[in-house]
PDB file of C-alpha atoms in Angstrom:
ATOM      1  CA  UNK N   1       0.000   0.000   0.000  1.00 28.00           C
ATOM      2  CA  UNK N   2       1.276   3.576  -0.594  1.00 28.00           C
ATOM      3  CA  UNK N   3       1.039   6.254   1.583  1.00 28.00           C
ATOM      4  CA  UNK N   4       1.436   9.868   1.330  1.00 31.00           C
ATOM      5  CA  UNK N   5       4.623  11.372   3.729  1.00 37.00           C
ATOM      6  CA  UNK N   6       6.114  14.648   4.646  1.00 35.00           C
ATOM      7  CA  UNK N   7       6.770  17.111   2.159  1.00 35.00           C
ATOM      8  CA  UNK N   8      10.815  17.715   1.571  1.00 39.00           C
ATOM      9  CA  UNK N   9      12.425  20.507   2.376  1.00 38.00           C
ATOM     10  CA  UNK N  10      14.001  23.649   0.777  1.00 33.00           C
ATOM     11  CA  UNK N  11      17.360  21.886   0.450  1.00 41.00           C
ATOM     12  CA  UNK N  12      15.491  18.253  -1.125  1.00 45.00           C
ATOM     13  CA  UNK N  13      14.047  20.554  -3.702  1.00 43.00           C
ATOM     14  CA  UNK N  14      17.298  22.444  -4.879  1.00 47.00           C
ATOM     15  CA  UNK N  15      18.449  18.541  -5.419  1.00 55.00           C
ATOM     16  CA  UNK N  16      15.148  16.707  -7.807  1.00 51.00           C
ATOM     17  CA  UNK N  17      14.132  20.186  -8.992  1.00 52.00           C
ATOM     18  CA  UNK N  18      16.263  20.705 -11.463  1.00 54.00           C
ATOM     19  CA  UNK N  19      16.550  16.904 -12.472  1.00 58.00           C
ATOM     20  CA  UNK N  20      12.518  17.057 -12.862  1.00 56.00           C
ATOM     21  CA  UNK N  21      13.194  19.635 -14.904  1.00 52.00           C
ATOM     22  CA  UNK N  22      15.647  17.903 -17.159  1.00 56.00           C
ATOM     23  CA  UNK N  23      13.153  14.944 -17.296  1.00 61.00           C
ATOM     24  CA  UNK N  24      10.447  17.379 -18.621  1.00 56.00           C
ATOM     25  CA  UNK N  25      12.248  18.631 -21.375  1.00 51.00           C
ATOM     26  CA  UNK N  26      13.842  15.142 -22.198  1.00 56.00           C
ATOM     27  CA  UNK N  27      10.933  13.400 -22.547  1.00 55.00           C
ATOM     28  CA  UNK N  28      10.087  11.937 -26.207  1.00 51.00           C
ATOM     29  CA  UNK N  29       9.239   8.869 -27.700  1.00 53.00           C
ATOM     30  CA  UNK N  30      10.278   9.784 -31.069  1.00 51.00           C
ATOM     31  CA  UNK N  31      13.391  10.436 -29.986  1.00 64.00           C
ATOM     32  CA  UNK N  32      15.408   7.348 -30.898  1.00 79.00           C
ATOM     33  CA  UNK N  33      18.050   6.362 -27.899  1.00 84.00           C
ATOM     34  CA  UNK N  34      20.801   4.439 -29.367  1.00 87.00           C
ATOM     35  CA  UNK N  35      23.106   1.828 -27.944  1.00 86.00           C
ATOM     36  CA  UNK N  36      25.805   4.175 -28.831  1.00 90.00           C
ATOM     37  CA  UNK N  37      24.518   6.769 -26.316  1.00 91.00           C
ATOM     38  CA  UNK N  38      24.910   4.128 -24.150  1.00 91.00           C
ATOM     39  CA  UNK N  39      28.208   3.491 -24.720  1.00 91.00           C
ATOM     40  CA  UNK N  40      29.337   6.797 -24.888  1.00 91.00           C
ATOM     41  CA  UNK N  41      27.977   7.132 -21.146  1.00 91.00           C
ATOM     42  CA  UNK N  42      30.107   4.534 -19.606  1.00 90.00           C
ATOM     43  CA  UNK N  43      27.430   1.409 -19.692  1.00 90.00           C
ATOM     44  CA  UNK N  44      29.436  -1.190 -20.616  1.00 89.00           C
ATOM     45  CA  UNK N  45      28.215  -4.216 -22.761  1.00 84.00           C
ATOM     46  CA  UNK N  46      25.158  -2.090 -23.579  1.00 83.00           C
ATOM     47  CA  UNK N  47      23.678  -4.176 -26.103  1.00 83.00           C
ATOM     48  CA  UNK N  48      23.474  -7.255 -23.084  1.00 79.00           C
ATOM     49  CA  UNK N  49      22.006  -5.007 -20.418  1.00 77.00           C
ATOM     50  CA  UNK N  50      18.095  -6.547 -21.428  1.00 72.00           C
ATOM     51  CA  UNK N  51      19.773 -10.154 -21.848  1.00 70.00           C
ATOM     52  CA  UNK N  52      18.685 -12.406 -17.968  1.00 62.00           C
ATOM     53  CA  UNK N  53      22.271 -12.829 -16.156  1.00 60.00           C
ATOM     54  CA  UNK N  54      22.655 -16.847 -15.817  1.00 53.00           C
ATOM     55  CA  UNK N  55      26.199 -16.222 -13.549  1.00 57.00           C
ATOM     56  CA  UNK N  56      24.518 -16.922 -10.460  1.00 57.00           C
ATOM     57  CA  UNK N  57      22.014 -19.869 -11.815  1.00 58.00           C
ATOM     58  CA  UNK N  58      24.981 -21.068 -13.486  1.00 57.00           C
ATOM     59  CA  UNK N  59      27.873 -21.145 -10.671  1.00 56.00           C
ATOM     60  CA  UNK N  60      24.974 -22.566  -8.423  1.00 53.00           C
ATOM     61  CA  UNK N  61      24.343 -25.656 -10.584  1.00 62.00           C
ATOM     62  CA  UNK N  62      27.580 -25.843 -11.132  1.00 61.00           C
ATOM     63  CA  UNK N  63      28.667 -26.411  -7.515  1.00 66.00           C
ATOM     64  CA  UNK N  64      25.246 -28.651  -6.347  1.00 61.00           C
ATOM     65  CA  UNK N  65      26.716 -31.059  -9.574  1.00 65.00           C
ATOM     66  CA  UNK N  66      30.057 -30.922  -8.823  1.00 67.00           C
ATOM     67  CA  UNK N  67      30.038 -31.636  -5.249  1.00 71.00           C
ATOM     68  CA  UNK N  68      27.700 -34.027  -5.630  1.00 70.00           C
ATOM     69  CA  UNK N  69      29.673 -36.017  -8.323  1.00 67.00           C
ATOM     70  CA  UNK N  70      32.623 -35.285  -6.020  1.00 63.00           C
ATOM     71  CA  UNK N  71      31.017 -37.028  -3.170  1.00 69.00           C
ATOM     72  CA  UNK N  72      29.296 -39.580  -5.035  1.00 67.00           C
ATOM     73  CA  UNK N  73      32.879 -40.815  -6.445  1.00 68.00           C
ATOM     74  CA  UNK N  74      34.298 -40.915  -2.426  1.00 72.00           C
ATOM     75  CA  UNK N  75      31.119 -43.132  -1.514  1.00 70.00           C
ATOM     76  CA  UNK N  76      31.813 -45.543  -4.382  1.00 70.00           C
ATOM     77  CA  UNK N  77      34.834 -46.138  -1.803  1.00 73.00           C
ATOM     78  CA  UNK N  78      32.637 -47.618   0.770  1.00 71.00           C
ATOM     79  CA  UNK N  79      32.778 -51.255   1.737  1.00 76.00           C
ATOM     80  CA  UNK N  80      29.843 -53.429   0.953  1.00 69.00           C
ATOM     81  CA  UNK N  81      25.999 -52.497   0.119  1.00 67.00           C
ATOM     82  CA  UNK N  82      27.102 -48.879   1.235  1.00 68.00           C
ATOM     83  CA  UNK N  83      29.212 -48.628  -1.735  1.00 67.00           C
ATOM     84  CA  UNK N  84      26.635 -49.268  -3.563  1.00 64.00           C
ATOM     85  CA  UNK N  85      23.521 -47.456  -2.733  1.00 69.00           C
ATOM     86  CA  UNK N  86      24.813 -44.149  -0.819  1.00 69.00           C
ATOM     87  CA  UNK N  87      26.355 -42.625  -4.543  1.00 68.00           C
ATOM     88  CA  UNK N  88      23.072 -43.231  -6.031  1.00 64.00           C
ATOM     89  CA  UNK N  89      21.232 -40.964  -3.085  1.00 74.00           C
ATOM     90  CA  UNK N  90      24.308 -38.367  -3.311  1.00 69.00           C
ATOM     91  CA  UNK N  91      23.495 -38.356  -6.987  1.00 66.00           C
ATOM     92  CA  UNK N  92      19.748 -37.779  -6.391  1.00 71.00           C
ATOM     93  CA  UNK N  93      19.989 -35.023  -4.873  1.00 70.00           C
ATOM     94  CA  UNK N  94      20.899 -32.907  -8.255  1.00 64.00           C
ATOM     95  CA  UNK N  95      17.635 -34.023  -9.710  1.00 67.00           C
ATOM     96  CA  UNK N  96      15.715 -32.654  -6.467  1.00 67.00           C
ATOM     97  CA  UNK N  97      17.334 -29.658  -6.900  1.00 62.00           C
ATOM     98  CA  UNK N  98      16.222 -29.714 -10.724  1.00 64.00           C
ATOM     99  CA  UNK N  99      12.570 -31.200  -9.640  1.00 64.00           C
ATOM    100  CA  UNK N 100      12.785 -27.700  -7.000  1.00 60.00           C
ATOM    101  CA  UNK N 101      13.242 -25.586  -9.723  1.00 58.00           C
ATOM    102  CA  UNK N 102      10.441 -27.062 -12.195  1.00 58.00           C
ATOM    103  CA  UNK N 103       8.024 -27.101  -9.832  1.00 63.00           C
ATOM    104  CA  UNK N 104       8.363 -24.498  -7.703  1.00 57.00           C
ATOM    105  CA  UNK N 105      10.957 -21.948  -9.015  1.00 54.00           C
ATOM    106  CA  UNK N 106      10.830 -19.322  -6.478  1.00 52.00           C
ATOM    107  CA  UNK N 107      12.367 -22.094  -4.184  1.00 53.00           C
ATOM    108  CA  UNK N 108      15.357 -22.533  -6.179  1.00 52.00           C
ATOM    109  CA  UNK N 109      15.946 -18.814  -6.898  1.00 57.00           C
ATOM    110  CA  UNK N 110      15.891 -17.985  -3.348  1.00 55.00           C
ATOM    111  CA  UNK N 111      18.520 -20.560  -2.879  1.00 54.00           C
ATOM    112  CA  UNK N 112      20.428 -19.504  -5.861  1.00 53.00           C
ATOM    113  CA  UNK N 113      20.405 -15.794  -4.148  1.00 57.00           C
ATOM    114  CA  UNK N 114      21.771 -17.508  -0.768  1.00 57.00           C
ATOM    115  CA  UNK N 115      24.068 -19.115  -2.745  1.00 48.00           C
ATOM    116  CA  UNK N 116      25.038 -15.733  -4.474  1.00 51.00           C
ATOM    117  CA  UNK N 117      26.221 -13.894  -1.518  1.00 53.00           C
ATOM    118  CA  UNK N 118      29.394 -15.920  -1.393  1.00 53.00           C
ATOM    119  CA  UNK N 119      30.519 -13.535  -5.117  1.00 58.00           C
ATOM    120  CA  UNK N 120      33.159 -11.006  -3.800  1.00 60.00           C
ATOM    121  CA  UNK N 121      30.652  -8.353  -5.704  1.00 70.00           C
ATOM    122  CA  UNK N 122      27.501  -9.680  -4.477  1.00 76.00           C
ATOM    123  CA  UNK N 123      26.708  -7.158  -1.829  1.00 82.00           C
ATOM    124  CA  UNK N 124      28.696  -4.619  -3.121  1.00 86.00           C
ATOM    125  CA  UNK N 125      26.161  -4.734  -6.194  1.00 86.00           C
ATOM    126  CA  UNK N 126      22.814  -4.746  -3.764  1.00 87.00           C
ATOM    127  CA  UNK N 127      24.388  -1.306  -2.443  1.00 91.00           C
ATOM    128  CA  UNK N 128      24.648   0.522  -5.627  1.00 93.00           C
ATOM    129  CA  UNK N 129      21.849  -0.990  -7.512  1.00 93.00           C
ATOM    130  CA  UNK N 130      19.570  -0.210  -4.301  1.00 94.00           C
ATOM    131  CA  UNK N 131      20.812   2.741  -3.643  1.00 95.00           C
ATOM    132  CA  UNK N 132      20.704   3.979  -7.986  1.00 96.00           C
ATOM    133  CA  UNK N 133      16.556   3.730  -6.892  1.00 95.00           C
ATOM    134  CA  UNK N 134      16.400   5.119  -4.004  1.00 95.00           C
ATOM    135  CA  UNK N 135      18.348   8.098  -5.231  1.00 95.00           C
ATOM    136  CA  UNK N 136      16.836   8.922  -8.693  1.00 95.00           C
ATOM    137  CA  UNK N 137      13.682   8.642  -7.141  1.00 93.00           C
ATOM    138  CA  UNK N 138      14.411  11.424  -4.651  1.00 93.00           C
ATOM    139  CA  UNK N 139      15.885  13.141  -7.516  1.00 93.00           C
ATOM    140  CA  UNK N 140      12.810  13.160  -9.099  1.00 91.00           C
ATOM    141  CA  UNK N 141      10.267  14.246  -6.626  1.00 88.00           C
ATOM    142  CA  UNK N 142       9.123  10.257  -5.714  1.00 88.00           C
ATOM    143  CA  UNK N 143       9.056   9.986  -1.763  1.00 88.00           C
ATOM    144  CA  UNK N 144      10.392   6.549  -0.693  1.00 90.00           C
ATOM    145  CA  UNK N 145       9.132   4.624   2.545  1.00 88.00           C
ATOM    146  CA  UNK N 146      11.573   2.152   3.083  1.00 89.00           C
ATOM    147  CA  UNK N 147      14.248  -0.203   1.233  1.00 89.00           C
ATOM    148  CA  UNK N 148      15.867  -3.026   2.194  1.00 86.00           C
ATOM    149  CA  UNK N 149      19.674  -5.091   0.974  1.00 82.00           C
ATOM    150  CA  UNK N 150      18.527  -8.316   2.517  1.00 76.00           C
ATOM    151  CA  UNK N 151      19.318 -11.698   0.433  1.00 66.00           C
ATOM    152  CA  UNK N 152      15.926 -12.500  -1.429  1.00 66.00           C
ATOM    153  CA  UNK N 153      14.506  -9.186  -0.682  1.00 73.00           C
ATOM    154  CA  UNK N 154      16.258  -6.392  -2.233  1.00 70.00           C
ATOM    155  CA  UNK N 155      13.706  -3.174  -2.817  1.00 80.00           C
ATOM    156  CA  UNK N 156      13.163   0.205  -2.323  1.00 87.00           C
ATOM    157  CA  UNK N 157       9.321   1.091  -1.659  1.00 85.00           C
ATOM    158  CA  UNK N 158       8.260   4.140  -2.895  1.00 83.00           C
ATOM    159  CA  UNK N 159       5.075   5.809  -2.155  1.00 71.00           C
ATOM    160  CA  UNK N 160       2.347   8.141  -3.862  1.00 69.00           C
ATOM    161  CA  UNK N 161      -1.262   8.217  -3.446  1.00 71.00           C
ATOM    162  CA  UNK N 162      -1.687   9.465  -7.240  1.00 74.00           C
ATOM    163  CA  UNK N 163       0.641   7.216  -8.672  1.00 77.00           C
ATOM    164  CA  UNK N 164      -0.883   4.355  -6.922  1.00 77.00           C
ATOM    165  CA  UNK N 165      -4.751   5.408  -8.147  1.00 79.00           C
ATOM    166  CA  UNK N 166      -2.956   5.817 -12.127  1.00 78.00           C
ATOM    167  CA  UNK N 167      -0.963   2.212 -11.541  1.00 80.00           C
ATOM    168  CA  UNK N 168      -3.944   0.482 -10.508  1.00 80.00           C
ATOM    169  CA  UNK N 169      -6.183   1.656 -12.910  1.00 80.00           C
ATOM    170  CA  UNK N 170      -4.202   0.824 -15.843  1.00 80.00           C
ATOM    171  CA  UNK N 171      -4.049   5.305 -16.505  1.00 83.00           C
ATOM    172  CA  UNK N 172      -0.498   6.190 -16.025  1.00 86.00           C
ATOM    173  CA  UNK N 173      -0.128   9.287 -18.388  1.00 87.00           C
ATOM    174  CA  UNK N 174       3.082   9.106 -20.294  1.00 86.00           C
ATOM    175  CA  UNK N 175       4.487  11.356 -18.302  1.00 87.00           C
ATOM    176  CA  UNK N 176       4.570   9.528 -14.917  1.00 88.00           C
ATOM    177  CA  UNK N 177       5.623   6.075 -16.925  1.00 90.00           C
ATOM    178  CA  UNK N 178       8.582   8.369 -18.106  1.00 91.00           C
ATOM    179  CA  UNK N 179       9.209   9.281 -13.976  1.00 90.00           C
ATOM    180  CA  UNK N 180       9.081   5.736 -13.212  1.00 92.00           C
ATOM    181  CA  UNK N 181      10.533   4.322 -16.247  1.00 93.00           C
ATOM    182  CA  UNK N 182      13.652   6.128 -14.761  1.00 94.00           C
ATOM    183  CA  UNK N 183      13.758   4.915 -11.575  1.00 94.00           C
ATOM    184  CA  UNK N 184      12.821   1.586 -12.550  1.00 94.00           C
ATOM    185  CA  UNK N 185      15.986   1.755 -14.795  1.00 95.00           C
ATOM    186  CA  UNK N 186      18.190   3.336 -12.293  1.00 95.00           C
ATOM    187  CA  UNK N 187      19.511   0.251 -10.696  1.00 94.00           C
ATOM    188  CA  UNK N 188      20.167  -1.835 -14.125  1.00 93.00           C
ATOM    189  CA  UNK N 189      22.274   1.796 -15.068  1.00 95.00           C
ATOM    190  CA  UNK N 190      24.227   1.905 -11.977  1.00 94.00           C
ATOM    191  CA  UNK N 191      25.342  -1.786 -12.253  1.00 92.00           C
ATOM    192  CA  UNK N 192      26.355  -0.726 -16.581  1.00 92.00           C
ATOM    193  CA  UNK N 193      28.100   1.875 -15.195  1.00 93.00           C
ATOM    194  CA  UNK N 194      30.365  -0.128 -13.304  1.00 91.00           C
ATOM    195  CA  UNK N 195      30.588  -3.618 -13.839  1.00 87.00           C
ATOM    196  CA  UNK N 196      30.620  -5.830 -17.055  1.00 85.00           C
ATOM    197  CA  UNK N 197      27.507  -7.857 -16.326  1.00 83.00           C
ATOM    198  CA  UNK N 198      24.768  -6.367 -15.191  1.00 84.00           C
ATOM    199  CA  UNK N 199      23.118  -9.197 -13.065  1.00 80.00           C
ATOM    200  CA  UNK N 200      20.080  -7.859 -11.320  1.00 74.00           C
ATOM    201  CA  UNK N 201      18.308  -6.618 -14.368  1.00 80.00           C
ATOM    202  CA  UNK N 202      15.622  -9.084 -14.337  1.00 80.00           C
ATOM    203  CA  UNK N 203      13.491  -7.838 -11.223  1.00 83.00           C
ATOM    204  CA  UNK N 204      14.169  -4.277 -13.010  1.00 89.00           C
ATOM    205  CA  UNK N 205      13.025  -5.034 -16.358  1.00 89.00           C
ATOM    206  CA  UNK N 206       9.827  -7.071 -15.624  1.00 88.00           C
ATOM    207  CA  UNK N 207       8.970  -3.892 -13.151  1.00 89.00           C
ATOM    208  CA  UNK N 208       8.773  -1.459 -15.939  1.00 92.00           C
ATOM    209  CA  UNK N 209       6.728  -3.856 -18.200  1.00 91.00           C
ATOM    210  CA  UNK N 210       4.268  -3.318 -15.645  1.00 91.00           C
ATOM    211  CA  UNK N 211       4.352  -0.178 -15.473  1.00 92.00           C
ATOM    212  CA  UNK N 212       4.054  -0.336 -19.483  1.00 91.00           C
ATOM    213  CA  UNK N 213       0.989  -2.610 -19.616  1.00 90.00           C
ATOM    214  CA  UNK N 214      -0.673  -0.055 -17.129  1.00 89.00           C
ATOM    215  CA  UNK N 215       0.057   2.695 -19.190  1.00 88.00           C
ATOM    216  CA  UNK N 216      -2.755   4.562 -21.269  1.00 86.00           C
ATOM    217  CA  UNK N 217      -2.341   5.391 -24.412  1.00 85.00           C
ATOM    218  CA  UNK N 218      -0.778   1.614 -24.883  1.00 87.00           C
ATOM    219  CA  UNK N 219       2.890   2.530 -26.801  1.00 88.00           C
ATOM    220  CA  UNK N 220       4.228   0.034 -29.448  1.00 88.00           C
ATOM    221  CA  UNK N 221       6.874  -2.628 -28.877  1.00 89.00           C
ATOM    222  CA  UNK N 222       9.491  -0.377 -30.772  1.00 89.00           C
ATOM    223  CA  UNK N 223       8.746   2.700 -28.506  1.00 90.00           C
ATOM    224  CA  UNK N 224       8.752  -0.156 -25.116  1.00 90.00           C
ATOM    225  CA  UNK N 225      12.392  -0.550 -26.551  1.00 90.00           C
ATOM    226  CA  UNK N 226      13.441   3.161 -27.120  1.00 92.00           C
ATOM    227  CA  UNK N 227      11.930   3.658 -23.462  1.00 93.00           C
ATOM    228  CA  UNK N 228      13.948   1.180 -21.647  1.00 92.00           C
ATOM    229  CA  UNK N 229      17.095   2.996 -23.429  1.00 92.00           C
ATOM    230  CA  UNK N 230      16.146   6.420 -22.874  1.00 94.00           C
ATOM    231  CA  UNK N 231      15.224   5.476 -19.405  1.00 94.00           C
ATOM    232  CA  UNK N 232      18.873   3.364 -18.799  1.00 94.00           C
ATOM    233  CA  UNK N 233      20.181   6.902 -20.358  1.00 94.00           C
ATOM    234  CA  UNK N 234      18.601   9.600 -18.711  1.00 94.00           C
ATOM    235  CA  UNK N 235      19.159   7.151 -14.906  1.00 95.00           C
ATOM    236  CA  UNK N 236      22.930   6.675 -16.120  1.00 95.00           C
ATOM    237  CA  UNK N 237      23.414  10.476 -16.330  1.00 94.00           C
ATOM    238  CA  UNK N 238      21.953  11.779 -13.105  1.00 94.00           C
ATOM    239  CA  UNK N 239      23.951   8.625 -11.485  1.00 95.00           C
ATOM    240  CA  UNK N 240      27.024  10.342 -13.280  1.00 94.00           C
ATOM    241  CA  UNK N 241      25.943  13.531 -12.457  1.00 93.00           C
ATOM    242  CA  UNK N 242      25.643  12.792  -8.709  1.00 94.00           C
ATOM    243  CA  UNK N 243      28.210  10.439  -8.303  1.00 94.00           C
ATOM    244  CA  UNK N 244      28.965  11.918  -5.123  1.00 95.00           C
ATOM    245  CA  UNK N 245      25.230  11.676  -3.464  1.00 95.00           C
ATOM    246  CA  UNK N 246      25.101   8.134  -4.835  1.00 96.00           C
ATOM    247  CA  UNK N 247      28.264   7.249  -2.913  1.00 95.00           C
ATOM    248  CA  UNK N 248      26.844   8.735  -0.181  1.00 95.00           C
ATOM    249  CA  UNK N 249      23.949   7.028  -0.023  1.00 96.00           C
ATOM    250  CA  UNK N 250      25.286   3.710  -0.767  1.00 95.00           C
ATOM    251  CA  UNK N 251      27.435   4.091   2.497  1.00 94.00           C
ATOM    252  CA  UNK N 252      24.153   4.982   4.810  1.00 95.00           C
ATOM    253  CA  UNK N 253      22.224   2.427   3.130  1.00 94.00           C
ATOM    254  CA  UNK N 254      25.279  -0.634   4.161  1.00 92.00           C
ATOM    255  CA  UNK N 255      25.417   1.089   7.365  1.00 92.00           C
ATOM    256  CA  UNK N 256      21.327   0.243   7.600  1.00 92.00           C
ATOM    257  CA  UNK N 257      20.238   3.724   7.947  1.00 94.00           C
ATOM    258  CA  UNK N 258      17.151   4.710   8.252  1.00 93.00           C
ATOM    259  CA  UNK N 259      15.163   6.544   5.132  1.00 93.00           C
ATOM    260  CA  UNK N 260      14.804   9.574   7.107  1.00 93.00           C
ATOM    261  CA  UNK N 261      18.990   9.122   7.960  1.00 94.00           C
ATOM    262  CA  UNK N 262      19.766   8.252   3.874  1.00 94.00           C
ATOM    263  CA  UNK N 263      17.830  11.608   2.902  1.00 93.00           C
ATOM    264  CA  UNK N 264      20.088  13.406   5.366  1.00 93.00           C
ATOM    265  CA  UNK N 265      22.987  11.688   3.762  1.00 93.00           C
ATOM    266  CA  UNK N 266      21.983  12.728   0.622  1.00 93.00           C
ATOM    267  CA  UNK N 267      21.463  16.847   1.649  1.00 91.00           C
ATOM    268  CA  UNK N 268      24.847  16.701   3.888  1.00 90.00           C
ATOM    269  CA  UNK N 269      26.845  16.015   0.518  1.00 84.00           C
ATOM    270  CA  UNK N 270      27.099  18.685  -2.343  1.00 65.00           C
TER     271      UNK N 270
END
């Protein structure tokens, strides 16, 4: 449920003013956003950024096999009937953790993201993508209740009564779906902007088809494309352009900081 909360102050409007401003006079589907604006932004591997990351999925099956095999080889050791049968149940358990994942995939993914924590990067990325959000969206006027970098529940909630009345009723004007669009994109820009793979696109991606199918007038699958760019553009460049706040925030936000504490974060650095 959204909820309507305090209005910002003098300072918090000096900040998403002027970016609100930019997004007005930005916005246009007939512009075409090319991969080479990308690129010339710093996202790197721009023409992958919409392709699923399989790293995770992939080092994950990769291990639950391999130590499995592994283990199943050293049981083949045993004397007698244990020799025998314990492989074969070491061996199962790769085909449960397939079975898991046809049947009930949210299982498996949540273990996969357990799994994922162990990457060097992993919560590293959670930071800065989280934080990309949380800060475009105070950029651009959104307020935000609450976020979180937990495994398996990454988010940053934002909150407005008139956005929430549009989303719902399937009559988000293009100009909001531009708004969002942006933050939606934010965290998919910050992750281009500094890493190779961008691996938490998916959540990102299927958020702003969403917002899409609830827009009024429906736009075309040509201009859905051209949106996602301009959107992974226009996030990329106030992430650029605030590389400072973002740093900022990313630091309160691993520190577990409250909203309130993260906005102050944000006004103490200019």
């Amino acid at each position: 449920m959204f909820h309507v909360v305090r209005s910002v102050s003098i300072k918090s409007v000096k900040f998403w003013e002027k970016a609100s401003q930019t997004l007005a006079t930005s916005t246009n589907l007939c512009i075409h956003t090319s991969l080479r604006e990308l690129t010339t932004l710093g996202i790197k591997n721009a023409e992958n950024l919409a392709i699923p990351s399989v790293r995770n999925d992939a080092v994950f099956l990769f291990t639950v096999v391999g130590t499995t095999g592994f283990l199943g080889v050293l049981a083949g050791q045993l004397p007698g009937d244990w020799g025998f049968f314990v492989p074969y149940l070491i061996g199962s358990i790769s085909l449960v953790v397939l079975a898991v994942g046809s049947i009930s995939p949210g299982l498996l993914q949540a273990a996969i993201g357990g799994f994922s924590s162990f990457f060097p990067d992993y919560q590293e990325r959670i930071a800065s993508h989280e934080a990309a959000h949380f800060l475009v969206a105070y950029l651009l006027g959104l307020p935000i209740l609450g976020y979180s970098l937990d495994i398996g529940k990454e988010h940053v909630n934002l909150i407005d009564e008139k956005l929430e009345k549009l989303i719902y009723s399937g009559q988000l004007d293009a100009k909001e779906l531009d708004r969002l669009a942006v933050v939606a994109m934010a965290g998919l820009a910050a992750e281009g902007l500094k890493y190779d793979k961008v691996v938490g696109q998916s959540a990102d991606l299927f958020t702003l088809q969403r917002l899409i199918n609830r827009s009024k007038p429906q736009i075309s699958k040509e201009q859905q494309q051209n949106l996602t760019r301009w959107a992974v553009l226009f996030a990329g460049s106030l992430l650029k352009n605030n590389k400072v706040l973002h740093e900022a925030l990313i630091s309160a936000m691993s520190k577990k900081a409250t909203v309130m504490e993260c906005i102050e974060a944000i006004e103490k650095t200019e």
